Coordinates of C-alpha atoms in Angstrom, one line a residue:
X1 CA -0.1 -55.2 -32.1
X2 CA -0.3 -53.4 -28.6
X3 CA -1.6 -50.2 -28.1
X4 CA -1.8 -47.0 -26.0
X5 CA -5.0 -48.0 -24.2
X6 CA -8.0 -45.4 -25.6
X7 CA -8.5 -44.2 -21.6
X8 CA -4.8 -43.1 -21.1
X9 CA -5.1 -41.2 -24.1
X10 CA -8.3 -39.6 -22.8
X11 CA -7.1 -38.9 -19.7
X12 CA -3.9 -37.1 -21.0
X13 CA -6.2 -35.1 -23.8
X14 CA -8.4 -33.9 -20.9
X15 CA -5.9 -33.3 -17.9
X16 CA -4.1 -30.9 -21.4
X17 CA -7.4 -29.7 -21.1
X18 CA -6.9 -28.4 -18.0
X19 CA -3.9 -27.5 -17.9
X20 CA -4.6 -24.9 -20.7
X21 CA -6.9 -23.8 -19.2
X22 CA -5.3 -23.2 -16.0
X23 CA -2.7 -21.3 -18.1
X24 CA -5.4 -18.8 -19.8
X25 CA -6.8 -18.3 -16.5
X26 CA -3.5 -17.3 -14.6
X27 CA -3.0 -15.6 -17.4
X28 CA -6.1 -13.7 -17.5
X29 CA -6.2 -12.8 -13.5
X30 CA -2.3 -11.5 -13.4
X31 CA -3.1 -9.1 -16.6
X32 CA -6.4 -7.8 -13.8
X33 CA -4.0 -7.8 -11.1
X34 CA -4.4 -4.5 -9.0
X35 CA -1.3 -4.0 -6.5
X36 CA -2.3 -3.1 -3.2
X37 CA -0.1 -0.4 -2.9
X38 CA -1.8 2.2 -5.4
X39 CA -5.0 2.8 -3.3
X40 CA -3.0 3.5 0.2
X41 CA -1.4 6.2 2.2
X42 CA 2.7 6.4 2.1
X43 CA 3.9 6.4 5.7
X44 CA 6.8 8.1 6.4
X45 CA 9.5 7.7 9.8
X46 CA 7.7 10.6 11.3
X47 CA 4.4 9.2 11.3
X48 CA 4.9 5.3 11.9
X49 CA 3.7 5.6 15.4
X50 CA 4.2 1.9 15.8
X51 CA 7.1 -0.6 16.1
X52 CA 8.6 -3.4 14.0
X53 CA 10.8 -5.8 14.1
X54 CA 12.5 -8.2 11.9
X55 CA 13.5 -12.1 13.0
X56 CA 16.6 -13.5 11.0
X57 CA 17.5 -17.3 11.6
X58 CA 20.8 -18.1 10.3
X59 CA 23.0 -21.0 9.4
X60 CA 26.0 -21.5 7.4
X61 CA 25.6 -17.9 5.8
X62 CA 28.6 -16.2 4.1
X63 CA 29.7 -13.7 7.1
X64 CA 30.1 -10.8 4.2
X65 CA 26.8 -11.3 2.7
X66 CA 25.0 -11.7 6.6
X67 CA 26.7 -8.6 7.4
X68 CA 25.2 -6.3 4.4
X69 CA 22.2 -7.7 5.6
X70 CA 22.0 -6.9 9.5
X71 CA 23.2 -3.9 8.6
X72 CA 20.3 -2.8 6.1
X73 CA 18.3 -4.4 8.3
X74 CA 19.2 -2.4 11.6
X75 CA 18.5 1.2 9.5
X76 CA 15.0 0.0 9.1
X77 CA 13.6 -1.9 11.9
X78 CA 13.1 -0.9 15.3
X79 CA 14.4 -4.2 16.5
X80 CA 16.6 -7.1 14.5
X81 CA 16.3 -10.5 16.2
X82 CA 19.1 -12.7 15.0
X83 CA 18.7 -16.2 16.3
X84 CA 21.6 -19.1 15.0
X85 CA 20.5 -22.5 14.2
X86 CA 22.9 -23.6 16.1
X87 CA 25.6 -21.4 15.3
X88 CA 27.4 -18.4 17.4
X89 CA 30.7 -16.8 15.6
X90 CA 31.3 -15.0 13.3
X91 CA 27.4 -13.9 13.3
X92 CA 26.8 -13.2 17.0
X93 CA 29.7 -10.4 16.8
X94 CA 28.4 -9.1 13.4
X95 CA 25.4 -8.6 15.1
X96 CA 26.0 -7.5 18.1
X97 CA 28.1 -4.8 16.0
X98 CA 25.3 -3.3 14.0
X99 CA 22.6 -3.0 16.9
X100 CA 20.8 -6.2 16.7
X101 CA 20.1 -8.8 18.9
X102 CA 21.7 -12.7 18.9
X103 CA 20.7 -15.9 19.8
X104 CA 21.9 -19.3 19.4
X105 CA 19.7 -22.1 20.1
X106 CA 20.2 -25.7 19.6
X107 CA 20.0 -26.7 15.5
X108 CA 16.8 -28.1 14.7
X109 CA 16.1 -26.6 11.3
X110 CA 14.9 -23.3 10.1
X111 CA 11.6 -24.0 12.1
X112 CA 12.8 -23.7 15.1
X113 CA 14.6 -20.7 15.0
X114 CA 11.9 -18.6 13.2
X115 CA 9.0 -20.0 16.0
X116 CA 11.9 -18.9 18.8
X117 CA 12.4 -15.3 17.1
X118 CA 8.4 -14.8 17.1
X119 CA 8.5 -15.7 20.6
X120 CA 11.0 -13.0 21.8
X121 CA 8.3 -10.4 20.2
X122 CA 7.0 -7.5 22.7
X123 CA 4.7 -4.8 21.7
X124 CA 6.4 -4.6 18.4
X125 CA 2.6 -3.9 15.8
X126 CA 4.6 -6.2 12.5
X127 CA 7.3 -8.2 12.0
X128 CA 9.0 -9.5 9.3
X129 CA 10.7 -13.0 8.8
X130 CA 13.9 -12.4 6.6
X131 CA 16.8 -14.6 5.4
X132 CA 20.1 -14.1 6.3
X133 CA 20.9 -13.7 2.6
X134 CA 17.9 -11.2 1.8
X135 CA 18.2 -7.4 1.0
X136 CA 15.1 -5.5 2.1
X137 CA 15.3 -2.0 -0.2
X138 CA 13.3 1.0 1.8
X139 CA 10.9 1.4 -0.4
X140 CA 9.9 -1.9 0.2
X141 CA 10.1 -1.6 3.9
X142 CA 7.8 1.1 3.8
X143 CA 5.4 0.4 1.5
X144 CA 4.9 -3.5 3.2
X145 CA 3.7 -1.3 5.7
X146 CA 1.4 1.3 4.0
X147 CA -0.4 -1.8 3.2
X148 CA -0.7 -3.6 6.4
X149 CA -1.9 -0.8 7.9
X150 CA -4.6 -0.7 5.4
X151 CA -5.7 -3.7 7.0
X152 CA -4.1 -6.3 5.5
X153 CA -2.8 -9.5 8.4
X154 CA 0.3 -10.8 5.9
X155 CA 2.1 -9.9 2.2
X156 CA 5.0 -10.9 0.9
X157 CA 6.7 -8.9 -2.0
X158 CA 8.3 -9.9 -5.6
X159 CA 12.0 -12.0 -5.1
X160 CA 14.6 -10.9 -7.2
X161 CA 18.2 -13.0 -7.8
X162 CA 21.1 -11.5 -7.6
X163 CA 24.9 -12.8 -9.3
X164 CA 26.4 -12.8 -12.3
X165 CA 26.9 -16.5 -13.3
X166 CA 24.0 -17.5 -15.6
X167 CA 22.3 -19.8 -13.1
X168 CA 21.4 -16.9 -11.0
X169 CA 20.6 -14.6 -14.1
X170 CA 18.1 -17.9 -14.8
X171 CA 16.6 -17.7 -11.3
X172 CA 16.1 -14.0 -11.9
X173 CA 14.5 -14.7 -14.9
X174 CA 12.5 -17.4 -13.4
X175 CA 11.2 -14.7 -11.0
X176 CA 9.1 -12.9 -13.7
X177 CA 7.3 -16.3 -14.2
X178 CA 6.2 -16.4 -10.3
X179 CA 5.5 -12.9 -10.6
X180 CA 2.9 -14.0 -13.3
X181 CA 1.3 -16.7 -10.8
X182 CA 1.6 -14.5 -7.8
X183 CA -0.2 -11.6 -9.3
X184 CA -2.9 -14.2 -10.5
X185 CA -4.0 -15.7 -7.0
X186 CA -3.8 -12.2 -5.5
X187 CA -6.4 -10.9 -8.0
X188 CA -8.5 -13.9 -5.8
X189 CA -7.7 -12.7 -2.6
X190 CA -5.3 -15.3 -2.4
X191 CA -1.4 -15.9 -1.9
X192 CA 0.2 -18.8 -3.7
X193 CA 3.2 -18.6 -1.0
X194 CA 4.5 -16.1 1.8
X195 CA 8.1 -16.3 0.7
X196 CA 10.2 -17.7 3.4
X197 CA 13.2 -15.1 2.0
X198 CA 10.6 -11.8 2.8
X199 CA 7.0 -11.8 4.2
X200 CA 5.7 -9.3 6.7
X201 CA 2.7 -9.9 9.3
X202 CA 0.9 -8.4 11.8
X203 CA 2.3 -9.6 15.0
X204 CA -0.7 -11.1 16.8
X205 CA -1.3 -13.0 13.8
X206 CA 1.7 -14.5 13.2
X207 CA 2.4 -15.4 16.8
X208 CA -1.3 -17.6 16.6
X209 CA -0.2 -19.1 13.4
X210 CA 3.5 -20.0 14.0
X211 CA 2.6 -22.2 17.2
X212 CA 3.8 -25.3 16.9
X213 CA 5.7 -24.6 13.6
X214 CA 9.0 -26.8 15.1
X215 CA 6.9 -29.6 16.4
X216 CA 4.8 -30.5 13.1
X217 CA 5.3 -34.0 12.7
X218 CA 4.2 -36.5 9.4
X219 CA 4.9 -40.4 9.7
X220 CA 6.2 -39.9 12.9
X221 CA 9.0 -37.3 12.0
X222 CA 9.9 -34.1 12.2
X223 CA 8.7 -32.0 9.7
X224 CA 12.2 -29.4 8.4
X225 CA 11.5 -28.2 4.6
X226 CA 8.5 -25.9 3.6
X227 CA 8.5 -24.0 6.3
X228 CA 6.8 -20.9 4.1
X229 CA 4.3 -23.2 2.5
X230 CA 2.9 -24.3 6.1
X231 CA 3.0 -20.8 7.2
X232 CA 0.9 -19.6 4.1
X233 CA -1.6 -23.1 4.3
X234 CA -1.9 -21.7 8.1
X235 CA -2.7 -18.1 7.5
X236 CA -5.1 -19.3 4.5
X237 CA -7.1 -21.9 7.6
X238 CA -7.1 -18.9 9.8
X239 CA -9.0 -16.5 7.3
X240 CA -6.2 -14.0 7.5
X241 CA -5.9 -11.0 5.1
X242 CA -3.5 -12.2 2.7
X243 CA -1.5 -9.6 -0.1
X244 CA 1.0 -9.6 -2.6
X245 CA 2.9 -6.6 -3.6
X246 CA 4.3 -7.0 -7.5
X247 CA 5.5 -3.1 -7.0
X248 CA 8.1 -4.3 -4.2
X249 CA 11.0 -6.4 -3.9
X250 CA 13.2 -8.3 -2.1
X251 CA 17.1 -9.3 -3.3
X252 CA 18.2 -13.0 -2.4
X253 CA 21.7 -14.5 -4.0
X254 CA 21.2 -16.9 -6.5
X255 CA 22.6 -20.1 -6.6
X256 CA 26.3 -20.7 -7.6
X257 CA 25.9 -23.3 -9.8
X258 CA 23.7 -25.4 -11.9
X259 CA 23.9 -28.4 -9.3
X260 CA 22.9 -26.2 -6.4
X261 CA 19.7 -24.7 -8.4
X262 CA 18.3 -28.0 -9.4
X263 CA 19.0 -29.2 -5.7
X264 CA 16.8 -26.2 -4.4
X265 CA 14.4 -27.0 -7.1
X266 CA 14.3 -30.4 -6.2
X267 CA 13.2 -29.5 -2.6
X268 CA 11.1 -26.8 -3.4
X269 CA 8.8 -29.2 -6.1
X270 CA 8.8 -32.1 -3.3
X271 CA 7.7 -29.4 -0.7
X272 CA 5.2 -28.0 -2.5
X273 CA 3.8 -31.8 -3.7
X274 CA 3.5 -32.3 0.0
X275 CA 1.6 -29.4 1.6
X276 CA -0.9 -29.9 -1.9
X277 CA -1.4 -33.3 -0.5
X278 CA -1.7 -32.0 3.2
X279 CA -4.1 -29.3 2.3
X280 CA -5.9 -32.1 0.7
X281 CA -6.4 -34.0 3.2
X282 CA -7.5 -31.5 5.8
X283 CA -10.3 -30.1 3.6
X284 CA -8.4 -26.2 3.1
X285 CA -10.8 -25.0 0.6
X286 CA -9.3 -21.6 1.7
X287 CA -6.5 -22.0 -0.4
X288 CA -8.6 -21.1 -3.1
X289 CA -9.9 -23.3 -6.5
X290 CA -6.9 -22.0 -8.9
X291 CA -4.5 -23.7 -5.9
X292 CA -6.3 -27.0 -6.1
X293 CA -6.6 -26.7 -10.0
X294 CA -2.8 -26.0 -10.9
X295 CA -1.5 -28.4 -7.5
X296 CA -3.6 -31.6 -9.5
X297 CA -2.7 -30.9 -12.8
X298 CA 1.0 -30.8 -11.6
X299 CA 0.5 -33.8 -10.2
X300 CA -1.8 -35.5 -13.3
X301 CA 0.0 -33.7 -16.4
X302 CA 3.3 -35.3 -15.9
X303 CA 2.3 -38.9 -14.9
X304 CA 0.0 -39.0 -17.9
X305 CA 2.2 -36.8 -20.0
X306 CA 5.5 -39.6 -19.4
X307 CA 2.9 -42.3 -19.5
X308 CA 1.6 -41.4 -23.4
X309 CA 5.3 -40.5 -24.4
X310 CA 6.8 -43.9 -22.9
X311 CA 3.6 -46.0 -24.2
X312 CA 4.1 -44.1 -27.8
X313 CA 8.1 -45.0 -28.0
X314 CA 6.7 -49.0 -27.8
X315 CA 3.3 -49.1 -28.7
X316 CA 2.3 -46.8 -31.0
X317 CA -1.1 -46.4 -31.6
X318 CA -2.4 -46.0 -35.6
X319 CA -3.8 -42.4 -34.2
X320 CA -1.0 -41.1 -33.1
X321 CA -0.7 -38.4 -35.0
X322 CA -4.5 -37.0 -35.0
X323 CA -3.7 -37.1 -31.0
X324 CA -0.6 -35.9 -31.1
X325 CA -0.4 -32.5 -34.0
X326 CA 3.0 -31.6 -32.9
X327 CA 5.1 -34.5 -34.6
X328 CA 2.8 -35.5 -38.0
X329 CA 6.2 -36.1 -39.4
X330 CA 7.9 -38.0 -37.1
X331 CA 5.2 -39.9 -36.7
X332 CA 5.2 -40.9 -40.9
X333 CA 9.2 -41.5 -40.8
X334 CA 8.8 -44.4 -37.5
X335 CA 5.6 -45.7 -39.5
X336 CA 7.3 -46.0 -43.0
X337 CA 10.5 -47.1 -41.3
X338 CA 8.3 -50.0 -39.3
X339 CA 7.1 -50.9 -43.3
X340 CA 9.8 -51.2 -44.3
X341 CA 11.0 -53.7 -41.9
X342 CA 8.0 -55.7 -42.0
X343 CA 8.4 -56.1 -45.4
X344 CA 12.2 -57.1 -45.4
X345 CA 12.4 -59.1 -41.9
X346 CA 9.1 -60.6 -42.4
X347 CA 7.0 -59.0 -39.5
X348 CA 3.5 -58.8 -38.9
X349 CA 2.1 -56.0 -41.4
X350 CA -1.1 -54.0 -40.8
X351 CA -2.9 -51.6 -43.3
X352 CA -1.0 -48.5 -42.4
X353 CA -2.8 -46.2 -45.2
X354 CA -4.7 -42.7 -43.5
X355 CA -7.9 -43.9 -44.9
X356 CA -8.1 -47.3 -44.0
X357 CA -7.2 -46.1 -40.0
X358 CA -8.8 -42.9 -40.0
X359 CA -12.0 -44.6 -41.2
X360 CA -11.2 -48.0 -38.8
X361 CA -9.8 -45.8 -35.5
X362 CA -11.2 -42.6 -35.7
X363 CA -14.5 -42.0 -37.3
X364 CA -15.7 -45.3 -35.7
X365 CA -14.2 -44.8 -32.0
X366 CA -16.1 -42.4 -30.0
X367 CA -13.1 -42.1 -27.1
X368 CA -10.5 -41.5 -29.7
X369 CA -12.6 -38.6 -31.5
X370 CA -13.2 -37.0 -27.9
X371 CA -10.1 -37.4 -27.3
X372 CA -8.7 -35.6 -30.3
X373 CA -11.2 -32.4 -29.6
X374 CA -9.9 -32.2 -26.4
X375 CA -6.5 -32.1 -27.6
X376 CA -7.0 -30.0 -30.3
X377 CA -8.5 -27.3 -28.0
X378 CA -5.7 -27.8 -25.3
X379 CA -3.0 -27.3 -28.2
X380 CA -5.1 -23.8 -29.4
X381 CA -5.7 -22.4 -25.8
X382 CA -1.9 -23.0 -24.5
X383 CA -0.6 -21.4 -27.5
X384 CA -2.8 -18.4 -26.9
X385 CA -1.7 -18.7 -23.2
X386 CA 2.0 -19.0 -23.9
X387 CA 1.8 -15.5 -26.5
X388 CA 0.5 -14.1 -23.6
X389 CA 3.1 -14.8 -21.1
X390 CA 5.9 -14.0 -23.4
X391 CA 4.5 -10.4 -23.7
X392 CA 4.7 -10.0 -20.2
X393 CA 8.0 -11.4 -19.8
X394 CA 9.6 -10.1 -23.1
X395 CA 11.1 -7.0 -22.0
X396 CA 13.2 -9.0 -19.2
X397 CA 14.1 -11.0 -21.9
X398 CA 15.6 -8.6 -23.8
X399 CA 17.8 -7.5 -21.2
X400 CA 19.0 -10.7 -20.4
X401 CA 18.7 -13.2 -23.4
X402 CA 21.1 -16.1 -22.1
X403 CA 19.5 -15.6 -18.7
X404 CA 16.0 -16.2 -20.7
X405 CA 17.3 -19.5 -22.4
X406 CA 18.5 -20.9 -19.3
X407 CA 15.7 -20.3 -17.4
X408 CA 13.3 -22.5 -20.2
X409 CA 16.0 -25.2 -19.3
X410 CA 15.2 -25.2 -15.7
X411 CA 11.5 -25.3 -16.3
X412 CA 12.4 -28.4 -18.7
X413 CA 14.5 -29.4 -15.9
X414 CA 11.6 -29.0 -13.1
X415 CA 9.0 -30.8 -15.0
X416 CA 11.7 -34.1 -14.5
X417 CA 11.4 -33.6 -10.9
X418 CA 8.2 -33.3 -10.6
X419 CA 7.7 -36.7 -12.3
X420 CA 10.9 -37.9 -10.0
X421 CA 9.0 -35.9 -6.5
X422 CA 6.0 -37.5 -7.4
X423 CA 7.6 -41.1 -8.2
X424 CA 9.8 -40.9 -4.9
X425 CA 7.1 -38.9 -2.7
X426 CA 6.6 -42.1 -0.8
X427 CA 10.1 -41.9 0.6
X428 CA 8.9 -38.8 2.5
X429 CA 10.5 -39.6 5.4
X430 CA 13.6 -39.8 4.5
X431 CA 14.0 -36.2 3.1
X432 CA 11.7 -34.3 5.6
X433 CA 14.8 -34.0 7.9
X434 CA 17.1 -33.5 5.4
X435 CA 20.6 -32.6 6.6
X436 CA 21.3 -29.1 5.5
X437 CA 24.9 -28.9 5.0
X438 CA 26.2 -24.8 4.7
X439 CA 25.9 -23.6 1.8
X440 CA 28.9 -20.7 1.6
X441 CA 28.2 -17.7 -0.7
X442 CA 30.1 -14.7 -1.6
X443 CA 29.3 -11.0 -3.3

């Protein structure tokens, strides 16, 4: 009879390992997490003494939604730069009307028009890089720069979803999870991502950084999606100052429907698989060990993870359930059922009783019993990890308990495309430029 090979089930016991432990330890950091805001000095208009602007690239934006946007934006930033991937109308007039400044340069992704923006910058001290569908609140404005003028180079602040169909209620939701992360690698020192909808720098460093941004090729092509993740590997190369402000937010509108979310997700896991793979190879060790730690085990946990599951389905092994604790019973029912048919369809019948195999598989087989520790200990710590996230996350679930279910469904639904990223991550060059057809939102 064939069997789940005694290495893949060691491989998938220790990379559980890991991953539990990757969990306690995020855990651990974001319950230490100190926001940088606390220990500096509120600025006020009267005492800025410095100027700021904000760059906005836009494309295919709902005009109503663009336009609550310019205009929060123009009440708060010395000077709004508005540059259209190419597009003009409605968006030049809209912001022409509220005080900020439009241009329109040929389309050539999100890129482009962010590395243009930069480039129109004059003595303004910090500048912030803003979606056209983002809602900067005041407090948020101000407090970004408290802390860059405690020193800081970069932040970025906590995203929050806004609509009322459940999909975005599930993004929302999904927000306190990344909050969770976020506050983890900024207990290190470290950002996990300067959000491409709201990050703030200091000028001089961004401009050094952001060289280039349109031109980064891989395999010969333009590079278009994850802009923000080469923007944060860049400021991590360049030693910058990095922070991440839980106290602050920015709004974005969710996705209106299911399709669109696991679309953006989609992108987002293939992105991130990529700039992992790139920081790899250029040797970034500033991106910190809990980067390189949770970016493998993404990548190990669901290959081995659909490899033991598949291999089980056809090949049982007679240890499956001292490996796997979670299913004891299911794993009796498929075992008598298999008896059963051995015995009436004549097919080849092997001692199946716990003693015989334990004693036989187990007790004898030194990579099955390591195996089974391992396992054992992964089950125990991600259970104590998991309590501890839904704590943190349990009053938001309160207030939203549909949102809260959904949301577990797009984390079931991410962990299939990460195995479909990772399966189709060869074919990067097909989705690096991908077209970006406009995606039209309303209030």
């Amino acid at each position: 009879m064939r069997e789940i090979p005694d290495w893949v089930e060691l491989l998938f016991s220790l990379t559980s390992l890991i991953f539990a432990v990757q969990l306690a330890l995020i855990f651990l950091l974001s319950s230490r997490y100190s926001d940088p805001s606390t220990n500096v000095i509120p600025l006020s208009p009267s005492a800025k003494g410095f100027k700021t602007a904000a760059v906005v690239p836009v494309y295919g934006e709902d005009e109503n939604v663009f336009e609550r946007v310019i205009a929060k934006l123009t009440k708060l930033f010395d000077r709004v730069i508005v540059v259209g991937d190419g597009v003009s109308e409605p968006y030049r007039s809209i912001a022409l009307a509220h005080g900020a400044e439009f241009y329109s340069v040929p389309r050539s992704g999100k890129r482009g028009a962010l590395e243009y923006g930069v480039s129109l910058l004059r003595d303004e001290k910090y500048v912030a890089l803003v979606d056209s569908d983002t809602e900067v609140p005041d407090e948020t404005y101000w407090k970004s720069l408290a802390v860059l003028e405690s020193g800081y180079d970069a932040l970025t602040v906590r995203i929050m979803y806004k609509g009322d169909n459940l999909t975005a209620r599930a993004q929302d939701f999904l927000g306190y999870y990344n909050d969770v992360l976020n506050r983890a690698f900024a207990r290190l020192g470290k950002v996990y991502v300067l959000n491409g909808q709201f990050s703030v720098y200091r000028a001089e460093k961004l401009r050094e950084i952001i060289a280039g941004l349109s031109s980064r090729k891989l395999l010969g092509r333009l590079i278009v999606v994850g802009d923000d993740k080469e923007l944060t590997s860049r400021a991590h190369r360049a030693g910058l100052r990095l922070a991440y402000l839980s106290s602050a937010e920015a709004v974005t509108y969710g996705a209106g429907s299911l399709i669109t979310a696991i679309k953006q997700l989609l992108r987002w896991t293939r992105s991130g698989y990529l700039y992992l793979f790139l920081d790899l190879v250029s040797l970034n060790y500033r991106r910190g060990f809990l980067y390189y730690i949770a970016g493998v085990v993404s990548v190990l946990y669901p290959i081995f993870g659909a490899l033991v599951t598949a291999l089980g389905l056809t090949y049982p092994h007679h240890h499956q359930m001292l490996i796997h604790l979670n299913d004891p019973f299911l794993w009796l029912v498929r075992e008598w059922t298999k008896e059963l048919l051995a015995i009436t369809v004549g097919l080849p019948n092997e001692p199946r009783l716990f003693v015989v195999f334990v004693h036989e598989r187990f007790v004898n087989n030194l990579t099955l019993l390591i195996a089974k520790a391992l396992k054992l200990a992964a089950d125990l710590l991600t259970a104590l990890a998991t309590l501890g996230f839904v704590m943190q996350v349990l009053p938001k679930a309160r207030e939203d308990p549909k949102g809260a279910v959904v949301s577990l469904g797009l984390l079931g639904i991410q962990g299939l495309l990460s195995i479909y990223s990772l399966i189709t991550l060869y074919r990067v060059s097909s989705w690096l430029t991908r077209d970006q057809e406009p995606e039209k939102r309303s209030e």
